[in-house]
Each structure stands twice: as structure tokens, then as C-alpha cells.
Amino acid sequence: MTTVAMKPPAPAAGRSPKKKASPGGGIGRYLLIRFLLIFPTIFILVSMVFWLMRTTGDPITAALGGKLGPDQLAVLIHEAGYDRPIFVQYFEYLGQVFTGNFGTTISTNRPVSEVLLTYGLATAELVFYALIVAFIVGIPLGMVAAYWRDKAPDAFLRVFAILCYATPVFFAGLLLKLVFAVWLKVLPVAGRATVGSELEMQFLPDKTGIYFIDALKTGNPAVFGDVLLHAVLPALALGLLTAGVFLRLVRTNVIGTLGTEYVTAARSRGVNEFRLVSKHAYRPALIPIITVIGLQVALLLGGAVLTETTFEWKGLGFMLIEFIKARDFVAVQGIVALLAVIVALSNFIVDIIAALIDPRVRY
């Protein structure tokens, strides 16, 4: 008996066989598009800041008006170029921003880039502390709320999450200062460190401006402990704001994961509910946390302005308020432009992580 080999059917006329898409090219194209979107985002935000600042007039008159005579003001305005057409100033400002030149502050006569570097590190340190608080508080409590779903602990934690998110950060800061600094006297009331610790870090040959690192470099445990104590209240005030978001997000996603087929199969094998929450439903529920971190960075930077003012934490938020009081719009423009860049880059980094770990992201 002879067998006849069957040939695969030929493709229809005019049609070419489909090729599998290259996953590397797909994710590369996705990330390239996300990266290119950074530039229009920064452009729009920087432009909005420029035009909003200029609605009150030129920066020289806004900062020094009433302190100098008209002739002196006219000389300074001409030297700074603020008497030229507004569109000429706008395009020149855009060119300076995209080359990293943010101008010179009017009130302190310092390069804005120097101000951004000096005080930006302090804000970055505070945001880092706040994220640690948000993770430590929000994720475990979200799992607890999911475990006790629709029971008293869950109801209490949901109310707690709403209070964390809805309470103004400056009010939370004042309450924390009242309880822990004034009544209990266990934590410092303000600042990043005591004067003695700051002096010891100031004389380091290779100081970074990040007190946590500089305190370690001194080799003095007292300085390191002092820096950590000063960071507790600001980190709590700012971190609880985001912890409420993480708590509700983790709770919702853990409850959703507990209803999936593989968790149901594990439950049918006799796996107890605590292990289901802590082992099986925990990790998948963390993926949405990563995707919202970019938005939370923007929220933390906005909250840092009030937090730094409340605790006299000398970062970008603290200096932003000082420059607004001095009506130094050149410095204000530089700080807001930097914050816009940080938010845009944070969202891009989060997009990269989400695309790599979450198969549901389409590109």
C-alpha cells in the first residue's frame, strides 16, 4: 500500500503568508513612542509656566518694583532683555531651557541651575522616604483589608485610606508635629538635621547633598540617627498621602485576583485563605501599583511643596514658596520646569517597567 504525501495548501493568489511580529520590535516601537511623548509634554508645561508668569509683567518689575526708581528699573529691564517683544523672549527662553540654562535668580543673583541642583537633592530624598512609608503602610494594610473583606477591619482600613488621601498634607504635618514634637517630645519639630550634624556633614570632602548618604560618610552614628529622626515626620506626612492610594488599590486587586481560576484551584486543594492572599494573590496585585507610581510621583512632588514648608525642609518646594514671596519669577519658572521634566521621566520609566513585567500592556 502506497502513501501519498500531502502538500500544504498554497497561499491564495495575491496574498502573502503572514509573518509573526517581532516582539522586540513591538516593545521597542512602544517605548520609542512613549519617549518621544516626553518632549511635547515638557514643551506644553514650560510654555504654560512662561505665559502664566508673564501675565503680571516682566520679572524685574515684579521682583523689584517699589524698591527701585523708574530709571533704575528701566536700566535693569533693558539689560535683561525684558523690553523686547514677548514672543522673542519666549523663543529665547525655550532655547535656554532645552540647553539646561534656566537663567539667574533675581532675588539672590544665583544661577537657577545651581539652585535646582542644591535643593533638588533634598526634595528627591524626601520623596524617597515618602515612597518607603507608602509601600510599608499601604501594601500590607491593603492585603489585610482584602483578607477581612466586608468585615470590621476592612471597613476601618477603607476609612483610614480615605482619610490619608483626603487630609491636606500640611494639616497632617501640623497634627504630627503637635503630637510627636510638642506633646510627646520624641521627634524633632523641623529641619533636616541639627546644626551640629549639618556642620559635620558640611566639611566632608565629597559631600553629595543627600543627608542620608552624607551622614553615613561621617562614620558618626549620632549624626546618622539625627538625620533619620528629622526625616520621620515629613516622610509620614507626605507618605500617608500615597499610602491611602496604595491601600485601596492593593485591596481591590487582591480581591479580584482571589476570584481567578488558579486561586480557586489552589483553594480546592485545601490551601488556607491567609496563604492564598500572601502567596498566590499578592504578586499579581502589585503590578497595578507599578503602573500608578508615575502618577504618585507627581502627587508627591506637589505635596512636597506644602510638606517642606510645614517642616522647614529646605528643598525645591520650600524654595519655590520663598521665590514666590520674593516674586522671583525666573527662579519659579526654573523650578516648575524641572518638576515637569521629573514627572515626565518618571512616567516614562514606569512605562518601561510595566511593559516588561505586565503582559497585558499592548504595544
XYZ file of C-alpha atoms in Angstrom:
363
model
C 0.000 0.000 0.000
C 1.495 3.271 -1.073
C 1.095 6.501 0.855
C 0.756 9.837 -0.843
C 2.447 12.781 0.862
C 0.059 15.631 1.342
C 1.389 19.023 0.297
C 0.449 22.080 2.324
C -2.118 24.229 0.559
C -0.593 27.033 -1.477
C -1.394 30.554 -0.352
C -4.211 32.217 -2.183
C -3.291 34.396 -5.125
C -2.451 37.945 -4.213
C -1.892 37.034 -0.568
C 1.414 36.558 1.152
C 1.809 34.310 4.199
C 1.577 36.162 7.490
C 4.772 36.774 9.372
C 4.983 36.726 13.121
C 5.533 40.132 14.627
C 8.845 40.574 16.296
C 8.210 41.140 19.982
C 11.457 43.050 20.309
C 10.412 45.463 17.551
C 6.972 45.853 19.118
C 8.202 46.832 22.541
C 10.937 48.956 21.006
C 8.380 50.914 18.988
C 6.138 51.289 22.040
C 8.949 52.647 24.203
C 10.159 54.952 21.433
C 6.690 56.485 21.122
C 6.460 56.909 24.907
C 9.901 58.532 24.942
C 9.031 60.944 22.146
C 5.878 61.984 24.036
C 8.115 63.367 26.800
C 9.132 66.338 24.666
C 5.667 67.754 23.844
C 4.687 67.232 27.494
C 7.656 69.276 28.727
C 7.101 71.851 25.979
C 3.463 72.397 26.938
C 4.180 72.652 30.673
C 7.147 75.015 30.228
C 5.136 77.194 27.840
C 2.200 77.372 30.257
C 4.509 78.430 33.086
C 6.146 81.121 30.950
C 2.883 82.703 29.826
C 1.239 82.487 33.248
C 4.257 84.129 34.872
C 4.288 86.911 32.315
C 0.639 87.855 32.828
C 1.835 90.010 35.737
C 4.507 91.785 33.671
C 8.257 91.376 33.413
C 10.152 89.599 36.242
C 12.292 92.664 37.111
C 9.298 94.883 37.818
C 7.521 92.065 39.663
C 10.521 91.424 41.944
C 11.955 94.910 42.413
C 9.025 97.213 41.699
C 8.642 99.703 44.556
C 12.224 99.085 45.734
C 13.943 100.919 42.879
C 13.172 104.081 40.976
C 11.692 104.033 37.455
C 15.026 104.892 35.835
C 16.861 102.097 37.658
C 14.122 99.634 36.779
C 14.272 100.679 33.128
C 18.043 100.073 33.030
C 17.724 96.607 34.591
C 14.820 95.670 32.305
C 16.823 96.683 29.244
C 19.949 94.822 30.390
C 17.911 91.649 30.980
C 16.167 91.983 27.613
C 12.661 92.162 29.035
C 11.799 95.216 26.910
C 11.920 93.135 23.726
C 8.781 91.641 22.101
C 7.279 88.905 24.267
C 7.491 86.248 21.521
C 11.205 86.913 21.080
C 11.668 86.391 24.835
C 9.538 83.229 24.676
C 11.552 81.527 21.953
C 14.811 82.572 23.582
C 13.618 81.112 26.881
C 12.690 77.818 25.196
C 16.145 77.627 23.661
C 17.759 78.224 27.053
C 15.602 75.615 28.813
C 16.359 72.876 26.307
C 20.080 73.560 26.716
C 19.874 73.437 30.521
C 20.217 77.195 31.071
C 17.406 78.437 33.320
C 18.804 81.936 33.829
C 19.801 83.730 37.048
C 17.595 84.365 40.067
C 16.645 87.997 40.572
C 16.389 87.927 44.373
C 19.666 86.085 45.136
C 21.625 86.525 41.867
C 22.462 82.799 41.695
C 22.288 80.580 38.617
C 18.927 78.806 38.670
C 20.655 75.541 37.709
C 22.722 75.787 40.919
C 19.558 76.286 42.965
C 17.933 73.289 41.274
C 20.907 71.040 41.992
C 21.353 72.172 45.599
C 17.730 71.925 46.696
C 16.516 69.293 44.222
C 18.512 66.590 46.014
C 16.738 67.433 49.283
C 13.336 67.051 47.606
C 14.394 63.770 45.975
C 15.448 62.462 49.392
C 12.105 63.411 50.940
C 10.131 61.803 48.086
C 12.197 58.629 48.506
C 11.390 58.496 52.232
C 7.704 59.127 51.490
C 7.573 56.273 48.959
C 9.083 53.916 51.544
C 6.345 54.918 54.008
C 3.682 54.468 51.318
C 4.898 50.951 50.492
C 5.324 49.885 54.134
C 1.889 51.169 55.161
C -0.230 50.834 52.020
C 0.661 47.364 50.701
C 0.401 45.279 53.927
C -2.761 47.077 55.054
C -4.282 46.564 51.602
C -3.665 42.828 51.942
C -5.200 42.834 55.431
C -8.279 44.659 54.117
C -8.646 42.092 51.321
C -8.270 39.200 53.788
C -11.014 40.634 56.049
C -13.205 41.702 53.138
C -16.537 43.310 54.135
C -15.781 42.883 57.841
C -14.931 45.392 60.565
C -11.141 45.562 59.896
C -11.807 46.102 56.191
C -14.277 48.910 56.887
C -11.851 50.576 59.301
C -8.963 50.384 56.817
C -11.062 51.765 53.976
C -11.974 54.775 56.126
C -8.298 55.121 57.062
C -7.321 55.115 53.363
C -9.868 57.824 52.576
C -8.600 59.966 55.463
C -4.987 59.546 54.322
C -5.796 60.626 50.797
C -8.275 63.388 51.656
C -6.448 65.066 54.551
C -4.426 68.086 53.363
C -0.744 67.278 53.735
C 0.000 70.482 55.652
C -2.771 69.673 58.155
C -1.424 66.149 58.625
C 2.031 67.638 59.135
C 0.791 70.054 61.778
C -1.022 67.240 63.634
C 2.098 65.065 63.588
C 4.209 67.943 64.880
C 1.704 68.659 67.642
C 1.579 65.034 68.821
C 5.155 63.806 68.408
C 7.183 67.005 68.683
C 5.186 69.183 71.091
C 3.235 66.751 73.314
C 5.436 63.650 73.358
C 8.713 65.446 72.557
C 10.169 62.341 70.882
C 10.858 63.731 67.392
C 12.329 66.994 66.040
C 9.865 69.666 65.062
C 11.526 70.891 61.838
C 14.640 70.918 59.672
C 16.714 68.177 58.044
C 19.267 67.863 60.881
C 20.580 69.716 63.912
C 23.167 72.452 63.430
C 25.964 70.247 64.778
C 25.177 67.433 62.356
C 24.929 69.823 59.417
C 28.317 71.322 60.248
C 29.894 67.874 60.446
C 28.472 66.933 57.049
C 29.374 70.312 55.581
C 33.094 69.646 55.952
C 33.008 66.315 54.115
C 35.396 66.435 51.121
C 32.971 64.646 48.786
C 29.532 65.528 50.150
C 26.555 64.645 47.964
C 23.843 66.921 49.388
C 21.759 63.853 50.288
C 21.873 63.819 54.073
C 21.248 60.084 54.367
C 24.428 59.350 52.376
C 26.464 62.178 53.865
C 25.567 61.090 57.397
C 26.831 57.587 56.587
C 30.065 59.063 55.228
C 30.777 60.849 58.512
C 31.009 57.484 60.261
C 29.243 59.014 63.259
C 26.148 57.012 64.363
C 24.816 60.065 66.218
C 24.740 62.119 63.007
C 23.067 59.283 61.084
C 20.435 58.831 63.800
C 19.823 62.580 63.924
C 19.187 62.704 60.163
C 16.752 59.780 60.325
C 14.845 61.299 63.257
C 14.391 64.568 61.355
C 13.046 62.639 58.350
C 10.344 60.687 60.215
C 7.593 63.308 60.470
C 7.953 64.808 56.954
C 8.068 61.296 55.455
C 4.945 60.259 57.372
C 3.016 63.398 56.430
C 3.813 63.007 52.731
C 3.917 59.198 52.578
C 0.483 58.648 54.123
C -0.988 60.669 51.253
C 0.132 57.972 48.805
C -0.314 55.087 51.252
C -4.080 55.608 51.094
C -3.987 55.172 47.300
C -1.837 52.035 47.530
C -4.068 50.533 50.259
C -7.235 50.807 48.206
C -5.513 49.668 45.014
C -3.947 46.588 46.616
C -7.221 45.676 48.337
C -9.183 45.896 45.084
C -6.654 43.917 43.073
C -6.131 41.194 45.681
C -9.890 40.679 45.889
C -10.002 40.466 42.086
C -7.108 38.001 41.996
C -8.769 35.806 44.619
C -11.588 35.222 42.146
C -9.342 33.877 39.367
C -9.294 30.210 38.321
C -5.822 29.355 39.571
C -6.635 30.715 43.036
C -9.909 28.754 43.026
C -7.930 25.635 42.103
C -5.490 26.272 44.954
C -8.407 26.756 47.341
C -9.893 23.445 46.223
C -6.609 21.729 47.126
C -7.036 22.900 50.708
C -4.768 25.960 50.714
C -5.896 28.233 53.554
C -7.131 31.769 52.888
C -4.156 33.511 54.512
C -1.705 31.676 52.263
C -3.863 32.428 49.231
C -3.667 36.158 49.987
C 0.002 36.288 50.988
C 1.412 33.927 48.340
C -0.927 33.451 45.395
C -2.814 36.755 45.108
C -0.095 39.082 46.405
C 2.327 39.390 43.497
C -0.203 39.801 40.639
C -1.886 42.556 42.664
C 1.369 44.547 42.787
C 1.545 45.086 39.022
C -1.047 47.934 39.056
C 0.970 49.584 41.849
C 3.926 49.927 39.484
C 1.765 51.458 36.766
C 0.481 54.231 39.058
C 3.822 55.110 40.661
C 4.443 57.687 37.931
C 1.219 59.491 38.844
C 2.077 59.246 42.523
C 5.471 60.883 41.927
C 3.617 63.902 40.552
C 1.333 63.841 43.608
C 4.320 63.593 45.956
C 6.139 66.477 44.267
C 3.029 68.613 44.621
C 2.662 67.592 48.255
C 6.359 68.218 48.869
C 5.783 71.954 48.442
C 3.494 72.091 51.496
C 5.399 69.413 53.427
C 8.734 71.189 53.068
C 7.163 74.477 54.107
C 5.496 72.898 57.147
C 8.691 71.198 58.347
C 11.194 73.775 57.025
C 12.746 71.043 54.907
C 14.861 73.129 52.547
C 14.125 71.524 49.215
C 12.628 72.721 45.941
C 9.153 73.090 47.457
C 10.439 75.259 50.290
C 12.459 77.417 47.895
C 9.542 77.664 45.477
C 7.427 79.327 48.164
C 10.327 81.647 49.072
C 10.801 82.691 45.448
C 7.064 83.241 45.010
C 7.095 85.513 48.064
C 10.023 87.415 46.546
C 8.187 87.443 43.177
C 11.294 85.964 41.582
C 9.575 84.530 38.533
C 12.807 83.478 36.834
C 13.529 81.057 39.682
C 9.880 79.930 39.793
C 9.954 79.129 36.064
C 13.138 77.088 36.502
C 11.801 75.059 39.429
C 8.476 74.293 37.746
C 10.276 73.332 34.524
C 12.479 70.884 36.432
C 9.462 69.367 38.187
C 7.801 68.894 34.792
C 10.883 67.068 33.497
C 10.986 64.824 36.585
C 7.306 63.884 36.254
C 7.664 63.145 32.526
C 10.766 60.987 33.037
C 9.146 59.157 35.976
C 6.161 58.229 33.830
C 8.479 57.018 31.062
C 10.437 54.795 33.478
C 7.175 53.372 34.829
C 6.042 52.666 31.246
C 9.254 50.700 30.650
C 8.785 48.615 33.795
C 5.094 47.998 33.098
C 5.824 46.917 29.518
C 8.470 44.449 30.683
C 6.572 42.803 33.541
C 2.897 43.139 32.621
C 1.797 41.010 29.629
C -1.466 42.920 29.467
C 0.328 46.043 28.192
C -0.204 46.210 24.417
C 2.477 47.672 22.165
